[in-house]
PDB file of C-alpha atoms in Angstrom:
ATOM      1  CA  UNK A   1     -18.462  56.275  -5.761  1.00 32.00           C
ATOM      2  CA  UNK A   2     -17.363  60.187  -6.377  1.00 34.00           C
ATOM      3  CA  UNK A   3     -19.101  62.030  -8.867  1.00 36.00           C
ATOM      4  CA  UNK A   4     -18.268  62.615 -12.536  1.00 36.00           C
ATOM      5  CA  UNK A   5     -18.719  60.863 -15.277  1.00 40.00           C
ATOM      6  CA  UNK A   6     -21.380  57.478 -14.539  1.00 43.00           C
ATOM      7  CA  UNK A   7     -20.568  54.543 -15.467  1.00 50.00           C
ATOM      8  CA  UNK A   8     -22.529  53.680 -19.157  1.00 47.00           C
ATOM      9  CA  UNK A   9     -25.605  50.867 -17.100  1.00 50.00           C
ATOM     10  CA  UNK A  10     -26.204  53.643 -14.372  1.00 58.00           C
ATOM     11  CA  UNK A  11     -25.872  56.485 -16.409  1.00 54.00           C
ATOM     12  CA  UNK A  12     -28.909  55.015 -17.975  1.00 52.00           C
ATOM     13  CA  UNK A  13     -31.211  53.592 -15.295  1.00 56.00           C
ATOM     14  CA  UNK A  14     -30.957  57.249 -14.593  1.00 60.00           C
ATOM     15  CA  UNK A  15     -31.376  59.291 -17.233  1.00 56.00           C
ATOM     16  CA  UNK A  16     -35.221  56.698 -18.822  1.00 54.00           C
ATOM     17  CA  UNK A  17     -36.479  57.761 -14.474  1.00 58.00           C
ATOM     18  CA  UNK A  18     -35.977  60.802 -15.494  1.00 56.00           C
ATOM     19  CA  UNK A  19     -39.480  59.922 -17.290  1.00 50.00           C
ATOM     20  CA  UNK A  20     -41.031  56.547 -16.668  1.00 54.00           C
ATOM     21  CA  UNK A  21     -41.544  57.518 -12.400  1.00 54.00           C
ATOM     22  CA  UNK A  22     -45.803  56.265 -13.316  1.00 55.00           C
ATOM     23  CA  UNK A  23     -46.949  59.805 -11.963  1.00 53.00           C
ATOM     24  CA  UNK A  24     -48.797  61.917 -14.628  1.00 55.00           C
ATOM     25  CA  UNK A  25     -47.558  65.297 -16.042  1.00 51.00           C
ATOM     26  CA  UNK A  26     -51.453  67.360 -14.282  1.00 52.00           C
ATOM     27  CA  UNK A  27     -49.812  69.866 -11.211  1.00 54.00           C
ATOM     28  CA  UNK A  28     -48.556  73.219 -11.934  1.00 56.00           C
ATOM     29  CA  UNK A  29     -46.077  74.049 -13.405  1.00 67.00           C
ATOM     30  CA  UNK A  30     -45.181  70.410 -14.059  1.00 79.00           C
ATOM     31  CA  UNK A  31     -45.423  71.153 -18.197  1.00 84.00           C
ATOM     32  CA  UNK A  32     -41.718  73.011 -17.616  1.00 88.00           C
ATOM     33  CA  UNK A  33     -41.124  70.857 -15.052  1.00 89.00           C
ATOM     34  CA  UNK A  34     -40.947  68.126 -17.194  1.00 87.00           C
ATOM     35  CA  UNK A  35     -39.030  68.882 -20.304  1.00 88.00           C
ATOM     36  CA  UNK A  36     -36.777  69.982 -17.239  1.00 90.00           C
ATOM     37  CA  UNK A  37     -36.027  66.463 -16.799  1.00 89.00           C
ATOM     38  CA  UNK A  38     -35.999  65.750 -20.791  1.00 88.00           C
ATOM     39  CA  UNK A  39     -33.409  68.150 -20.901  1.00 91.00           C
ATOM     40  CA  UNK A  40     -31.593  66.522 -17.783  1.00 89.00           C
ATOM     41  CA  UNK A  41     -31.341  63.092 -19.561  1.00 86.00           C
ATOM     42  CA  UNK A  42     -29.506  64.002 -22.175  1.00 87.00           C
ATOM     43  CA  UNK A  43     -27.028  66.105 -20.408  1.00 89.00           C
ATOM     44  CA  UNK A  44     -27.407  62.693 -17.949  1.00 86.00           C
ATOM     45  CA  UNK A  45     -26.378  60.182 -21.524  1.00 84.00           C
ATOM     46  CA  UNK A  46     -23.527  62.810 -22.368  1.00 86.00           C
ATOM     47  CA  UNK A  47     -22.155  63.101 -18.164  1.00 84.00           C
ATOM     48  CA  UNK A  48     -22.413  66.782 -17.595  1.00 88.00           C
ATOM     49  CA  UNK A  49     -24.125  65.535 -14.420  1.00 87.00           C
ATOM     50  CA  UNK A  50     -23.838  68.409 -12.465  1.00 90.00           C
ATOM     51  CA  UNK A  51     -26.102  70.564 -15.204  1.00 93.00           C
ATOM     52  CA  UNK A  52     -28.327  67.769 -15.394  1.00 90.00           C
ATOM     53  CA  UNK A  53     -28.434  67.919 -11.282  1.00 92.00           C
ATOM     54  CA  UNK A  54     -29.254  71.364 -11.964  1.00 94.00           C
ATOM     55  CA  UNK A  55     -32.024  70.889 -14.260  1.00 93.00           C
ATOM     56  CA  UNK A  56     -33.515  68.185 -11.715  1.00 93.00           C
ATOM     57  CA  UNK A  57     -33.357  70.153  -8.967  1.00 94.00           C
ATOM     58  CA  UNK A  58     -34.616  73.901 -10.703  1.00 94.00           C
ATOM     59  CA  UNK A  59     -37.903  70.845 -11.850  1.00 92.00           C
ATOM     60  CA  UNK A  60     -38.624  69.452  -8.065  1.00 93.00           C
ATOM     61  CA  UNK A  61     -39.086  72.805  -6.721  1.00 93.00           C
ATOM     62  CA  UNK A  62     -41.366  73.859 -10.273  1.00 91.00           C
ATOM     63  CA  UNK A  63     -43.119  71.137  -9.473  1.00 90.00           C
ATOM     64  CA  UNK A  64     -43.639  69.763  -6.214  1.00 92.00           C
ATOM     65  CA  UNK A  65     -45.640  67.932  -5.802  1.00 92.00           C
ATOM     66  CA  UNK A  66     -44.742  65.820  -8.249  1.00 91.00           C
ATOM     67  CA  UNK A  67     -43.269  62.667  -7.491  1.00 92.00           C
ATOM     68  CA  UNK A  68     -40.286  62.031 -10.515  1.00 91.00           C
ATOM     69  CA  UNK A  69     -37.943  64.612 -10.437  1.00 92.00           C
ATOM     70  CA  UNK A  70     -37.828  63.321  -6.212  1.00 94.00           C
ATOM     71  CA  UNK A  71     -36.547  59.739  -7.670  1.00 93.00           C
ATOM     72  CA  UNK A  72     -34.380  61.161  -9.811  1.00 91.00           C
ATOM     73  CA  UNK A  73     -32.901  63.234  -7.273  1.00 94.00           C
ATOM     74  CA  UNK A  74     -33.266  59.662  -5.583  1.00 95.00           C
ATOM     75  CA  UNK A  75     -30.625  58.167  -7.736  1.00 92.00           C
ATOM     76  CA  UNK A  76     -28.425  61.249  -8.304  1.00 91.00           C
ATOM     77  CA  UNK A  77     -27.584  61.783  -4.975  1.00 93.00           C
ATOM     78  CA  UNK A  78     -26.911  57.395  -4.729  1.00 93.00           C
ATOM     79  CA  UNK A  79     -25.148  57.444  -6.957  1.00 90.00           C
ATOM     80  CA  UNK A  80     -22.336  60.222  -5.247  1.00 90.00           C
ATOM     81  CA  UNK A  81     -22.981  58.500  -2.562  1.00 93.00           C
ATOM     82  CA  UNK A  82     -25.329  61.136  -0.553  1.00 95.00           C
ATOM     83  CA  UNK A  83     -27.307  59.147   1.671  1.00 97.00           C
ATOM     84  CA  UNK A  84     -29.148  61.275   3.517  1.00 97.00           C
ATOM     85  CA  UNK A  85     -30.461  63.095   0.851  1.00 97.00           C
ATOM     86  CA  UNK A  86     -30.488  60.551  -1.166  1.00 97.00           C
ATOM     87  CA  UNK A  87     -33.285  58.731   1.505  1.00 98.00           C
ATOM     88  CA  UNK A  88     -34.669  61.811   1.493  1.00 98.00           C
ATOM     89  CA  UNK A  89     -35.368  62.271  -2.113  1.00 97.00           C
ATOM     90  CA  UNK A  90     -36.801  58.607  -2.012  1.00 98.00           C
ATOM     91  CA  UNK A  91     -39.248  60.020   1.321  1.00 98.00           C
ATOM     92  CA  UNK A  92     -40.357  62.497  -0.581  1.00 98.00           C
ATOM     93  CA  UNK A  93     -42.021  60.292  -3.307  1.00 97.00           C
ATOM     94  CA  UNK A  94     -42.855  57.900  -1.443  1.00 98.00           C
ATOM     95  CA  UNK A  95     -45.021  60.742   0.643  1.00 98.00           C
ATOM     96  CA  UNK A  96     -46.867  62.528  -2.185  1.00 96.00           C
ATOM     97  CA  UNK A  97     -47.793  57.681  -4.086  1.00 96.00           C
ATOM     98  CA  UNK A  98     -49.371  57.217  -0.043  1.00 98.00           C
ATOM     99  CA  UNK A  99     -51.102  60.620  -0.200  1.00 97.00           C
ATOM    100  CA  UNK A 100     -52.044  60.354  -3.292  1.00 94.00           C
ATOM    101  CA  UNK A 101     -53.495  56.386  -3.386  1.00 94.00           C
ATOM    102  CA  UNK A 102     -55.563  58.277   0.030  1.00 95.00           C
ATOM    103  CA  UNK A 103     -53.179  58.373   3.730  1.00 96.00           C
ATOM    104  CA  UNK A 104     -53.820  60.952   5.801  1.00 96.00           C
ATOM    105  CA  UNK A 105     -51.046  63.438   6.093  1.00 97.00           C
ATOM    106  CA  UNK A 106     -50.293  62.383   8.932  1.00 98.00           C
ATOM    107  CA  UNK A 107     -46.976  61.382  11.798  1.00 97.00           C
ATOM    108  CA  UNK A 108     -47.775  57.627  10.579  1.00 98.00           C
ATOM    109  CA  UNK A 109     -47.695  58.654   6.615  1.00 98.00           C
ATOM    110  CA  UNK A 110     -44.296  60.194   6.918  1.00 98.00           C
ATOM    111  CA  UNK A 111     -42.472  57.383   9.399  1.00 98.00           C
ATOM    112  CA  UNK A 112     -44.113  54.704   6.170  1.00 98.00           C
ATOM    113  CA  UNK A 113     -42.590  57.485   4.046  1.00 98.00           C
ATOM    114  CA  UNK A 114     -39.858  57.292   5.340  1.00 98.00           C
ATOM    115  CA  UNK A 115     -39.658  53.358   5.640  1.00 98.00           C
ATOM    116  CA  UNK A 116     -40.437  52.119   2.701  1.00 98.00           C
ATOM    117  CA  UNK A 117     -37.269  54.716   0.935  1.00 98.00           C
ATOM    118  CA  UNK A 118     -34.972  52.901   3.437  1.00 98.00           C
ATOM    119  CA  UNK A 119     -35.476  50.394   1.730  1.00 98.00           C
ATOM    120  CA  UNK A 120     -35.765  51.525  -2.004  1.00 98.00           C
ATOM    121  CA  UNK A 121     -31.856  52.823  -1.121  1.00 98.00           C
ATOM    122  CA  UNK A 122     -30.956  49.387   0.033  1.00 98.00           C
ATOM    123  CA  UNK A 123     -31.574  48.062  -2.796  1.00 98.00           C
ATOM    124  CA  UNK A 124     -30.516  49.867  -5.344  1.00 97.00           C
ATOM    125  CA  UNK A 125     -27.281  50.481  -2.451  1.00 97.00           C
ATOM    126  CA  UNK A 126     -26.745  46.575  -2.873  1.00 98.00           C
ATOM    127  CA  UNK A 127     -27.385  46.656  -6.363  1.00 96.00           C
ATOM    128  CA  UNK A 128     -25.253  48.970  -7.056  1.00 94.00           C
ATOM    129  CA  UNK A 129     -21.839  47.491  -5.665  1.00 94.00           C
ATOM    130  CA  UNK A 130     -22.326  45.437  -7.153  1.00 94.00           C
ATOM    131  CA  UNK A 131     -22.550  46.218 -10.107  1.00 92.00           C
ATOM    132  CA  UNK A 132     -26.367  46.598 -11.379  1.00 93.00           C
ATOM    133  CA  UNK A 133     -27.471  49.588 -12.503  1.00 91.00           C
ATOM    134  CA  UNK A 134     -30.501  50.716  -9.893  1.00 93.00           C
ATOM    135  CA  UNK A 135     -34.315  50.667  -9.806  1.00 94.00           C
ATOM    136  CA  UNK A 136     -36.728  53.139 -10.596  1.00 93.00           C
ATOM    137  CA  UNK A 137     -39.012  53.659  -8.115  1.00 95.00           C
ATOM    138  CA  UNK A 138     -42.884  53.838  -9.306  1.00 95.00           C
ATOM    139  CA  UNK A 139     -46.136  54.821  -8.364  1.00 95.00           C
ATOM    140  CA  UNK A 140     -47.989  52.498  -9.608  1.00 96.00           C
ATOM    141  CA  UNK A 141     -45.913  49.714  -8.699  1.00 97.00           C
ATOM    142  CA  UNK A 142     -45.576  51.007  -5.104  1.00 98.00           C
ATOM    143  CA  UNK A 143     -48.872  51.253  -4.483  1.00 97.00           C
ATOM    144  CA  UNK A 144     -49.017  47.177  -5.568  1.00 98.00           C
ATOM    145  CA  UNK A 145     -46.645  46.225  -3.037  1.00 98.00           C
ATOM    146  CA  UNK A 146     -48.606  49.023  -0.598  1.00 98.00           C
ATOM    147  CA  UNK A 147     -52.295  47.072  -1.884  1.00 98.00           C
ATOM    148  CA  UNK A 148     -50.700  43.414  -0.709  1.00 98.00           C
ATOM    149  CA  UNK A 149     -49.231  44.933   2.354  1.00 98.00           C
ATOM    150  CA  UNK A 150     -52.516  46.213   3.453  1.00 98.00           C
ATOM    151  CA  UNK A 151     -54.095  43.597   2.575  1.00 98.00           C
ATOM    152  CA  UNK A 152     -51.816  41.338   4.595  1.00 97.00           C
ATOM    153  CA  UNK A 153     -52.077  43.473   7.597  1.00 97.00           C
ATOM    154  CA  UNK A 154     -55.982  43.676   6.937  1.00 97.00           C
ATOM    155  CA  UNK A 155     -56.628  39.637   6.548  1.00 96.00           C
ATOM    156  CA  UNK A 156     -54.082  39.105   9.451  1.00 95.00           C
ATOM    157  CA  UNK A 157     -51.998  36.374   6.446  1.00 95.00           C
ATOM    158  CA  UNK A 158     -47.746  36.976   5.802  1.00 96.00           C
ATOM    159  CA  UNK A 159     -47.011  34.894   2.234  1.00 96.00           C
ATOM    160  CA  UNK A 160     -47.775  36.422  -1.694  1.00 96.00           C
ATOM    161  CA  UNK A 161     -50.713  34.545  -2.098  1.00 95.00           C
ATOM    162  CA  UNK A 162     -53.732  36.545  -1.460  1.00 94.00           C
ATOM    163  CA  UNK A 163     -56.899  35.004  -0.555  1.00 95.00           C
ATOM    164  CA  UNK A 164     -58.532  36.192  -2.959  1.00 95.00           C
ATOM    165  CA  UNK A 165     -58.272  34.487  -6.247  1.00 94.00           C
ATOM    166  CA  UNK A 166     -58.325  37.876  -8.109  1.00 94.00           C
ATOM    167  CA  UNK A 167     -55.204  38.886  -6.217  1.00 95.00           C
ATOM    168  CA  UNK A 168     -53.048  35.254  -5.384  1.00 95.00           C
ATOM    169  CA  UNK A 169     -50.198  36.587  -7.677  1.00 97.00           C
ATOM    170  CA  UNK A 170     -48.358  39.145  -7.960  1.00 97.00           C
ATOM    171  CA  UNK A 171     -48.717  38.941 -11.027  1.00 97.00           C
ATOM    172  CA  UNK A 172     -52.277  39.787 -10.197  1.00 97.00           C
ATOM    173  CA  UNK A 173     -52.023  42.045  -8.512  1.00 97.00           C
ATOM    174  CA  UNK A 174     -49.803  44.078 -11.181  1.00 98.00           C
ATOM    175  CA  UNK A 175     -52.295  43.571 -13.857  1.00 97.00           C
ATOM    176  CA  UNK A 176     -55.007  45.003 -11.406  1.00 97.00           C
ATOM    177  CA  UNK A 177     -53.096  48.732 -11.347  1.00 97.00           C
ATOM    178  CA  UNK A 178     -51.089  48.916 -14.297  1.00 96.00           C
ATOM    179  CA  UNK A 179     -53.390  47.056 -16.774  1.00 96.00           C
ATOM    180  CA  UNK A 180     -51.388  44.494 -18.176  1.00 96.00           C
ATOM    181  CA  UNK A 181     -49.315  41.216 -17.302  1.00 95.00           C
ATOM    182  CA  UNK A 182     -45.663  42.248 -16.198  1.00 95.00           C
ATOM    183  CA  UNK A 183     -42.659  40.506 -18.362  1.00 94.00           C
ATOM    184  CA  UNK A 184     -41.559  39.493 -15.536  1.00 96.00           C
ATOM    185  CA  UNK A 185     -41.955  40.824 -11.817  1.00 97.00           C
ATOM    186  CA  UNK A 186     -39.944  39.604  -8.591  1.00 98.00           C
ATOM    187  CA  UNK A 187     -41.844  39.660  -5.235  1.00 98.00           C
ATOM    188  CA  UNK A 188     -40.647  39.778  -1.549  1.00 98.00           C
ATOM    189  CA  UNK A 189     -42.199  39.621   1.571  1.00 98.00           C
ATOM    190  CA  UNK A 190     -41.256  40.996   5.460  1.00 98.00           C
ATOM    191  CA  UNK A 191     -43.199  41.058   9.014  1.00 97.00           C
ATOM    192  CA  UNK A 192     -42.854  41.850  12.522  1.00 96.00           C
ATOM    193  CA  UNK A 193     -44.981  42.043  15.279  1.00 93.00           C
ATOM    194  CA  UNK A 194     -43.253  42.511  18.895  1.00 85.00           C
ATOM    195  CA  UNK A 195     -46.176  43.081  20.573  1.00 80.00           C
ATOM    196  CA  UNK A 196     -46.450  44.867  23.538  1.00 87.00           C
ATOM    197  CA  UNK A 197     -44.062  46.614  21.896  1.00 92.00           C
ATOM    198  CA  UNK A 198     -44.402  48.406  19.063  1.00 95.00           C
ATOM    199  CA  UNK A 199     -42.106  47.364  16.561  1.00 96.00           C
ATOM    200  CA  UNK A 200     -42.416  49.039  13.513  1.00 98.00           C
ATOM    201  CA  UNK A 201     -39.171  51.921  13.721  1.00 97.00           C
ATOM    202  CA  UNK A 202     -36.241  52.379  10.964  1.00 98.00           C
ATOM    203  CA  UNK A 203     -33.707  50.136  13.141  1.00 97.00           C
ATOM    204  CA  UNK A 204     -35.893  47.354  12.777  1.00 97.00           C
ATOM    205  CA  UNK A 205     -37.162  48.166   9.065  1.00 98.00           C
ATOM    206  CA  UNK A 206     -33.301  47.740   8.143  1.00 98.00           C
ATOM    207  CA  UNK A 207     -32.868  44.344  10.155  1.00 97.00           C
ATOM    208  CA  UNK A 208     -36.025  42.764   7.525  1.00 98.00           C
ATOM    209  CA  UNK A 209     -33.807  43.992   5.174  1.00 98.00           C
ATOM    210  CA  UNK A 210     -30.577  42.581   6.284  1.00 98.00           C
ATOM    211  CA  UNK A 211     -32.493  39.239   6.096  1.00 97.00           C
ATOM    212  CA  UNK A 212     -34.198  39.594   3.215  1.00 98.00           C
ATOM    213  CA  UNK A 213     -30.273  39.379   2.481  1.00 98.00           C
ATOM    214  CA  UNK A 214     -29.891  36.261   3.641  1.00 97.00           C
ATOM    215  CA  UNK A 215     -32.186  34.791   1.984  1.00 97.00           C
ATOM    216  CA  UNK A 216     -31.119  33.321  -0.896  1.00 97.00           C
ATOM    217  CA  UNK A 217     -34.351  33.799  -2.857  1.00 96.00           C
ATOM    218  CA  UNK A 218     -35.048  36.836  -1.836  1.00 97.00           C
ATOM    219  CA  UNK A 219     -31.307  37.861  -1.806  1.00 97.00           C
ATOM    220  CA  UNK A 220     -32.064  36.317  -5.900  1.00 98.00           C
ATOM    221  CA  UNK A 221     -35.189  38.968  -6.432  1.00 98.00           C
ATOM    222  CA  UNK A 222     -33.712  41.897  -4.927  1.00 98.00           C
ATOM    223  CA  UNK A 223     -30.243  41.461  -7.007  1.00 98.00           C
ATOM    224  CA  UNK A 224     -32.467  40.070 -10.602  1.00 97.00           C
ATOM    225  CA  UNK A 225     -30.565  41.694 -13.443  1.00 95.00           C
ATOM    226  CA  UNK A 226     -34.428  41.591 -15.478  1.00 96.00           C
ATOM    227  CA  UNK A 227     -35.316  43.838 -13.673  1.00 95.00           C
ATOM    228  CA  UNK A 228     -36.202  47.729 -14.000  1.00 93.00           C
ATOM    229  CA  UNK A 229     -37.739  49.325 -11.349  1.00 95.00           C
ATOM    230  CA  UNK A 230     -38.974  48.953  -7.941  1.00 97.00           C
ATOM    231  CA  UNK A 231     -42.101  49.628  -5.940  1.00 98.00           C
ATOM    232  CA  UNK A 232     -42.496  48.759  -1.891  1.00 98.00           C
ATOM    233  CA  UNK A 233     -45.278  49.292   0.268  1.00 98.00           C
ATOM    234  CA  UNK A 234     -45.251  48.981   3.458  1.00 98.00           C
ATOM    235  CA  UNK A 235     -49.066  48.834   6.483  1.00 98.00           C
ATOM    236  CA  UNK A 236     -48.823  48.592   9.294  1.00 98.00           C
ATOM    237  CA  UNK A 237     -51.539  47.988  12.189  1.00 97.00           C
ATOM    238  CA  UNK A 238     -52.704  49.960  15.653  1.00 95.00           C
ATOM    239  CA  UNK A 239     -49.878  47.998  17.626  1.00 95.00           C
ATOM    240  CA  UNK A 240     -47.014  48.492  15.292  1.00 97.00           C
ATOM    241  CA  UNK A 241     -46.828  45.384  13.728  1.00 97.00           C
ATOM    242  CA  UNK A 242     -45.592  46.049  10.098  1.00 98.00           C
ATOM    243  CA  UNK A 243     -45.472  43.942   6.801  1.00 98.00           C
ATOM    244  CA  UNK A 244     -43.245  44.704   4.143  1.00 98.00           C
ATOM    245  CA  UNK A 245     -43.964  44.492   0.522  1.00 98.00           C
ATOM    246  CA  UNK A 246     -41.349  44.726  -2.354  1.00 98.00           C
ATOM    247  CA  UNK A 247     -41.659  43.925  -6.039  1.00 98.00           C
ATOM    248  CA  UNK A 248     -39.376  44.194  -8.628  1.00 98.00           C
ATOM    249  CA  UNK A 249     -40.416  44.469 -12.279  1.00 97.00           C
ATOM    250  CA  UNK A 250     -39.508  44.705 -16.163  1.00 95.00           C
ATOM    251  CA  UNK A 251     -42.249  47.457 -17.225  1.00 92.00           C
ATOM    252  CA  UNK A 252     -43.870  47.952 -20.710  1.00 85.00           C
ATOM    253  CA  UNK A 253     -46.038  45.744 -22.846  1.00 79.00           C
TER     254      UNK A 253
END
């Protein structure tokens, strides 16, 4: 797609994302950045993409550890077909969520953030080329996904149903994090193990996405029209085996 006036569905999705990435407003400089995102949202609705982009980039500079500007930039860059820039911003968004959740700031954590970002990008690419609005990355929804991937990794199982009765279903896991039941939620899971070869890398994660798209149920989850947010979480064990969870949800009570 070329830069310019947005299709209504895409413009609304990105404009709404500017203030709905699920991150609290607390960091230094965030109040001014929040106002800039609000201004950018109005500019997008009026079709002024260039001015909106300038506002969002400034918001990211003012509050670099606040996730929403990075989600918004990822969506804008993806709309402009700037693949590398979009994935970079999605990766910054995912990394901030990982670090806030207690992950060590190390090479593996950053590689996980990049792989999660790739899956966000690929899911939105599948939707946008079919005329569907992109899904907005969400901090809490990614936490839901990471929690399930981490549990599968630690308890050595693979599937949607947790052995913990309190975490049995995707809706259960959503409720633990959000405090209410989702209006709708879908979940994809994927796994790859190539022991003794280290399986976790971007090429294999891309293949995991392609495998999901060849499965009717998983493809329908990615292309489901009802959700408006996406959360992606990856867990990697000491052997390089990895588990992926993707959650697609319609937020709000």
